[in-house]
C-alpha positions as semicolon CSV with decimal commas, in nm:
position;residue;x (nm);y (nm);z (nm)
1;M;0,000;0,000;0,000
2;S;0,184;0,308;-0,119
3;E;-0,034;0,576;0,035
4;W;-0,275;0,599;0,322
5;N;-0,637;0,684;0,236
6;E;-0,973;0,677;0,412
7;Q;-1,041;0,326;0,282
8;A;-0,722;0,185;0,432
9;I;-0,722;-0,014;0,756
10;R;-0,444;-0,043;1,009
11;H;-0,487;-0,371;1,194
12;M;-0,301;-0,410;1,524
13;V;-0,307;-0,682;1,782
14;I;-0,124;-0,661;2,112
15;F;-0,080;-0,978;2,311
16;N;0,093;-1,188;2,572
17;L;0,240;-1,531;2,517
18;K;0,248;-1,828;2,751
19;H;0,623;-1,837;2,684
20;E;0,867;-1,637;2,894
21;Q;0,938;-1,300;2,734
22;G;1,251;-1,319;2,519
23;S;1,262;-1,700;2,527
24;A;1,344;-1,907;2,220
25;E;0,977;-2,017;2,206
26;A;0,855;-1,656;2,211
27;E;1,102;-1,551;1,944
28;K;0,998;-1,845;1,724
29;F;0,632;-1,748;1,758
30;L;0,708;-1,390;1,655
31;A;0,928;-1,494;1,364
32;D;0,675;-1,751;1,240
33;G;0,394;-1,500;1,275
34;Q;0,584;-1,249;1,063
35;A;0,683;-1,505;0,799
36;I;0,332;-1,650;0,768
37;L;0,114;-1,342;0,801
38;A;0,329;-1,101;0,600
39;S;0,326;-1,350;0,310
40;I;-0,048;-1,302;0,260
41;P;-0,082;-1,092;-0,059
42;T;-0,300;-0,808;0,077
43;V;-0,080;-0,743;0,385
44;S;0,156;-0,447;0,375
45;N;0,382;-0,276;0,630
46;F;0,386;-0,577;0,864
47;G;0,565;-0,508;1,191
48;V;0,652;-0,704;1,501
49;F;0,685;-0,503;1,820
50;S;0,775;-0,553;2,186
51;Q;0,626;-0,341;2,460
52;T;0,838;-0,074;2,629
53;S;0,576;0,106;2,840
54;V;0,509;0,011;3,198
55;K;0,156;0,148;3,147
56;N;0,057;-0,141;2,921
57;P;0,037;-0,505;3,036
58;Y;0,084;-0,655;2,687
59;Q;0,427;-0,786;2,583
60;Y;0,415;-0,791;2,203
61;G;0,236;-0,652;1,900
62;F;0,174;-0,720;1,532
63;S;0,073;-0,437;1,303
64;M;-0,019;-0,439;0,936
65;D;-0,198;-0,227;0,680
66;F;-0,467;-0,308;0,423
67;A;-0,572;-0,091;0,130
68;S;-0,944;-0,165;0,182
69;Q;-1,201;-0,361;0,376
70;A;-1,199;-0,619;0,095
71;D;-0,822;-0,666;0,141
72;Y;-0,868;-0,704;0,517
73;D;-1,147;-0,958;0,461
74;F;-0,925;-1,154;0,222
75;Y;-0,654;-1,167;0,489
76;N;-0,898;-1,266;0,762
77;E;-1,024;-1,563;0,559
78;H;-0,690;-1,662;0,404
79;P;-0,582;-2,020;0,494
80;S;-0,241;-1,896;0,614
81;H;-0,414;-1,665;0,865
82;T;-0,678;-1,911;0,981
83;G;-0,415;-2,185;1,008
84;F;-0,183;-1,967;1,215
85;V;-0,470;-1,872;1,446
86;K;-0,573;-2,233;1,497
87;E;-0,231;-2,397;1,513
88;R;-0,033;-2,131;1,699
89;W;-0,234;-1,831;1,826
90;E;-0,502;-2,026;2,016
91;L;-0,233;-2,247;2,176
92;E;0,033;-1,988;2,264
93;V;-0,139;-1,652;2,322
94;T;-0,278;-1,601;2,672
95;D;-0,458;-1,270;2,617
96;F;-0,483;-1,003;2,351
97;L;-0,646;-0,684;2,230
98;E;-0,726;-0,628;1,863
99;I;-0,754;-0,279;1,715
100;D;-0,858;-0,184;1,362
101;F;-0,834;0,179;1,256
102;Q;-0,935;0,379;0,952
103;L;-0,798;0,727;0,884
104;K;-1,040;0,989;1,016
105;R;-0,887;1,296;0,854
């Protein structure tokens, strides 16, 4: 996605893992998440983040952009995404918050 417009969606999820922060298991989950989810054709600007604020209880975050709702829907239903959710996310994530934004102005 080369430019941000009012149709675009920024999808973010912040989460905690059952693995100790910084452990090999946690790092593998983050690396696998990036490799799998960023490979879905409608995903752009995929990022993996770790929390630095003491005000927020979540350890990690994924962020990605979609050019439109249709692109987001394609991602949401894509077998790579649904497989990752079923085979990894549901087993390794202890809690999360999902946020989807569209540009207001």
